[in-house]
Coordinates of C-alpha atoms and ligand atoms in Angstrom, one line a residue:
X1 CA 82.5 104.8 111.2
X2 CA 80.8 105.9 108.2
X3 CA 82.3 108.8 106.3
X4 CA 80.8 110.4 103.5
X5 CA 82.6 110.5 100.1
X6 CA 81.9 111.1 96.5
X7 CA 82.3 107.7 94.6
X8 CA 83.9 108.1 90.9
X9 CA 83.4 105.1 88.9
X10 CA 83.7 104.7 84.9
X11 CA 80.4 103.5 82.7
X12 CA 81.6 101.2 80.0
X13 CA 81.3 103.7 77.5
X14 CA 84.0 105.6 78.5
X15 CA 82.1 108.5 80.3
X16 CA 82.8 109.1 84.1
X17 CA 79.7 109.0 87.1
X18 CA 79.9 110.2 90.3
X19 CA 78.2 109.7 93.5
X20 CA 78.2 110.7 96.7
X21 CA 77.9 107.1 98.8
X22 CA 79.1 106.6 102.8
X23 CA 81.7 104.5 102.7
X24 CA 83.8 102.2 105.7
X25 CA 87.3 101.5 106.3
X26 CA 87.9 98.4 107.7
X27 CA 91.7 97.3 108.4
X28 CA 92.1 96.4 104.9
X29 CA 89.4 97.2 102.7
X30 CA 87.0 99.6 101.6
X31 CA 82.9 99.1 102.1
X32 CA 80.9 100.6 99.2
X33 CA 77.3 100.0 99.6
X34 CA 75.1 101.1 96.8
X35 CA 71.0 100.4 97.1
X36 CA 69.5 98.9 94.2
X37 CA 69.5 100.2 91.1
X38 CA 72.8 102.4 91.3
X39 CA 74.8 103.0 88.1
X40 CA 77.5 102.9 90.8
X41 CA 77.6 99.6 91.5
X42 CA 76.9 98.5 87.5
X43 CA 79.3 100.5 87.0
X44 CA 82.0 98.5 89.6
X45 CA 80.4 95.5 88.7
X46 CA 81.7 96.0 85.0
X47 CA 84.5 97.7 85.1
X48 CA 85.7 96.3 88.9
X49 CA 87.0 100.1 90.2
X50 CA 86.5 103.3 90.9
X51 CA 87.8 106.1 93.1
X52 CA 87.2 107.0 96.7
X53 CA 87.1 110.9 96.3
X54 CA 87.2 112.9 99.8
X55 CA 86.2 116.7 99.1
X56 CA 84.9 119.3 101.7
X57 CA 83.2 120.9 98.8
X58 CA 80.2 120.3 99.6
X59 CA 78.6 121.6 96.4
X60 CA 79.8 118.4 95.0
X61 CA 77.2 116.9 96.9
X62 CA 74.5 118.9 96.4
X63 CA 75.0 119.3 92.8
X64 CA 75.3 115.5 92.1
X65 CA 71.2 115.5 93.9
X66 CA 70.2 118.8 91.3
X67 CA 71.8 118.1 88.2
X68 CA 75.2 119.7 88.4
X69 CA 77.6 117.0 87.8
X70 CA 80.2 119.1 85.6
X71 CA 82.8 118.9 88.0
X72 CA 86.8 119.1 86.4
X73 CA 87.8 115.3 86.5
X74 CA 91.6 114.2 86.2
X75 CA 92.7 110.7 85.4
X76 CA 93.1 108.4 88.4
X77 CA 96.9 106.8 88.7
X78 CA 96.7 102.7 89.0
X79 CA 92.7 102.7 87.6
X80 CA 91.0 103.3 84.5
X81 CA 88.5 105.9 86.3
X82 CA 88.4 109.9 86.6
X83 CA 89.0 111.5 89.7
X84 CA 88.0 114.4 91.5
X85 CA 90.7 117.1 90.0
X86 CA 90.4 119.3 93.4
X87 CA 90.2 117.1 96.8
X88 CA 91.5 116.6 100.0
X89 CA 92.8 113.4 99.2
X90 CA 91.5 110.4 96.8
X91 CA 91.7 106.3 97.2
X92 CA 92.3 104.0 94.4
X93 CA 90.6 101.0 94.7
X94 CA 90.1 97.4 93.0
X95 CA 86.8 95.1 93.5
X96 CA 87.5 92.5 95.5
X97 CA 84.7 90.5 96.7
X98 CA 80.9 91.4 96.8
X99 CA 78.9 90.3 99.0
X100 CA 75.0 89.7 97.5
X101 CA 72.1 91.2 98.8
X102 CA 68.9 91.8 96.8
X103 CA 68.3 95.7 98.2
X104 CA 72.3 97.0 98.8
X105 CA 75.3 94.7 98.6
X106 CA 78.4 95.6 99.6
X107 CA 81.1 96.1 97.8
X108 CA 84.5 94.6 99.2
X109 CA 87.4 97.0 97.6
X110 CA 91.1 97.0 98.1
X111 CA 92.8 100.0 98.1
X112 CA 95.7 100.2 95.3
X113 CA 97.0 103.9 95.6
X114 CA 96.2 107.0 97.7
X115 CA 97.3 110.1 97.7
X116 CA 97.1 113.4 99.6
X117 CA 96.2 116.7 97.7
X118 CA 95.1 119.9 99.9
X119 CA 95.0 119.9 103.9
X120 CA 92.1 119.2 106.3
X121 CA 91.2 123.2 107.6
X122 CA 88.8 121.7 109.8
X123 CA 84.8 121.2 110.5
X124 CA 82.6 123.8 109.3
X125 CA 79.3 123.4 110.7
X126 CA 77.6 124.2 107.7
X127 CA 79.4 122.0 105.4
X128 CA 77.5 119.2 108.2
X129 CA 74.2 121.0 108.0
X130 CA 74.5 120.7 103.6
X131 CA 75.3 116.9 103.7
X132 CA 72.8 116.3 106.2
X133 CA 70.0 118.3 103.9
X134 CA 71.6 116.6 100.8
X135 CA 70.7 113.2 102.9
X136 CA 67.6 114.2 102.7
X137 CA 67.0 115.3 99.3
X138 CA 68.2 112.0 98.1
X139 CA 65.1 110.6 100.5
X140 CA 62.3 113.1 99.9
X141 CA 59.8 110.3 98.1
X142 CA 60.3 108.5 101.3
X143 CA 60.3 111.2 104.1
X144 CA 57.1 112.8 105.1
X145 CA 57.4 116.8 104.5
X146 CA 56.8 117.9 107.8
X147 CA 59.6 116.5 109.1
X148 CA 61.8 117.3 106.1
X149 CA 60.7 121.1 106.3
X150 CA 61.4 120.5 110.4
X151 CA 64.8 119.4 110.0
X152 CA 65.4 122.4 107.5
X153 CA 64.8 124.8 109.8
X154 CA 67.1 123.6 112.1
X155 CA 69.9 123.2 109.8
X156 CA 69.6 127.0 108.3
X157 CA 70.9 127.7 112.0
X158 CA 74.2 126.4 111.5
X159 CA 74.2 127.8 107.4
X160 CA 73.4 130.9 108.6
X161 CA 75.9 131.7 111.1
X162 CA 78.9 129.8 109.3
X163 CA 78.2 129.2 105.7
X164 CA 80.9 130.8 103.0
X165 CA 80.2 131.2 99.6
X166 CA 80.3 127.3 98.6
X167 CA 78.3 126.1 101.8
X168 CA 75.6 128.7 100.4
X169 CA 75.3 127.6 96.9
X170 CA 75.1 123.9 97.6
X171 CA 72.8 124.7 100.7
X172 CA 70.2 127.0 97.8
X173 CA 70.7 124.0 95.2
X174 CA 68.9 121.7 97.9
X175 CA 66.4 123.6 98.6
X176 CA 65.7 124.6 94.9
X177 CA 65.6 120.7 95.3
X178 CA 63.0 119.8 97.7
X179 CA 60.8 123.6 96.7
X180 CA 60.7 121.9 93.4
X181 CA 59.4 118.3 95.1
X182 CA 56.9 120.6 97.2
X183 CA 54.9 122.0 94.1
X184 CA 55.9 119.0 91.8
X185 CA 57.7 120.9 89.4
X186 CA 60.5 118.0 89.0
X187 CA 57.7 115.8 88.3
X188 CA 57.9 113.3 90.5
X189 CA 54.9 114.4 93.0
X190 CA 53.6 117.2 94.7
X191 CA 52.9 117.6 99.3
X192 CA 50.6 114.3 100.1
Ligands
FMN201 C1 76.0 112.1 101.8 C2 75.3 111.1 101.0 C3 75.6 109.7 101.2 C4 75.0 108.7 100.4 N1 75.3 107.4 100.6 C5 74.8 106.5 99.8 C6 75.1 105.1 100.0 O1 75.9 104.7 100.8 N2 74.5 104.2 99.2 C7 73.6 104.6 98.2 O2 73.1 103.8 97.5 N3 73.2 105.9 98.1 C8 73.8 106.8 98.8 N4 73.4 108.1 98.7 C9 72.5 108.5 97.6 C10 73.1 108.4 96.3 O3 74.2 109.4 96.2 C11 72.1 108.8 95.2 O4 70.9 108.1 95.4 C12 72.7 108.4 93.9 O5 71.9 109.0 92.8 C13 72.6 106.9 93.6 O6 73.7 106.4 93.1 P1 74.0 106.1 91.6 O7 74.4 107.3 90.9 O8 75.1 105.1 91.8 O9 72.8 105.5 90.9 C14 74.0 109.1 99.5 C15 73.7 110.5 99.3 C16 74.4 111.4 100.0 C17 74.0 112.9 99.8

């Protein structure tokens, strides 16, 4: 299973990054798999931690894809990395092992300290419909339009009926997002 988190790592300056990245738990470890380039993984590869942050805000997400990475950060306990201040729940962990690959290697973590902050108050279908468009948004110079703007309408169902204020802001923020990609405003390029 593949769950989807937001990745805290420290650059060797100082400064923290975050990411969201979709993570696996396997008996032991954790599986970070960052494509090529990622400051993520420089950042692990340098400094050999970070923090597995789980959050239902989704407007982390969407505001790490459209510039809004100003989110409160805490110090982590047992790493040298920020954490999320508000979460769930957050996972300390070590680099291990990587295993090489020339277009996303995975990174082989060990957990060194978790800890539980706020209840799970359970799925919100428009919290899904904002991670899947965020998905997306990190994809758009590889997706053709049509079916981005296909998949759109069909998620606005869910954020429509269930979305509170957060769900909303994070959902507009995406679509300021891929509007922007439309008309080439972010200039990176305009519809084919
Ligand atoms: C829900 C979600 C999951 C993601 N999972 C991954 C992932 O597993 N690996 C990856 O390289 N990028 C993933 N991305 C895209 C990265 O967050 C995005 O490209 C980021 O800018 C790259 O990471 P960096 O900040 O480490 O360079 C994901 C994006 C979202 C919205």
């Amino acid at each position: 299973m593949i769950q989807e988190v937001i990745i805290t790592t420290r650059h060797p300056d100082g400064r923290a990054h975050m990411a969201p990245m979709g993570i696996r738990h396997t008996g032991q470890h954790i599986i970070i798999a960052p494509f090529r380039p990622s400051t993520t993984l420089d950042n692990l590869l340098a400094g050999r931690s970070a923090v597995v942050n789980y959050t239902d805000d989704v407007r982390i997400f969407a505001g790490c894809l459209s510039g809004r990475t100003d989110w409160p950060l805490v110090d982590a306990q047992q790493v040298p990395v920020s954490r999320l201040a508000e979460s769930l729940a957050h996972t300390e962990v070590e680099l291990e092992t990587v295993k090489e690959d020339p277009e996303r290697p995975r990174l082989i973590c060990r957990p060194v300290f978790t800890q539980t902050h706020s209840p799970f108050m359970g799925f919100n279908r428009a919290q899904a419909s904002v991670l899947e468009l965020a998905i997306l948004v990190s994809r758009l110079d590889r997706l053709p339009m049509g079916q981005v703007l296909r998949v759109i309408d069909y998620l606005r169902i869910a954020v429509d009926k269930t979305a509170g204020p957060r769900e909303q802001d994070a959902w507009d923020w995406l679509i300021e997002r891929v509007v922007a990609f439309q008309t080439g405003a972010d200039g990176t390029r305009g519809l084919p």
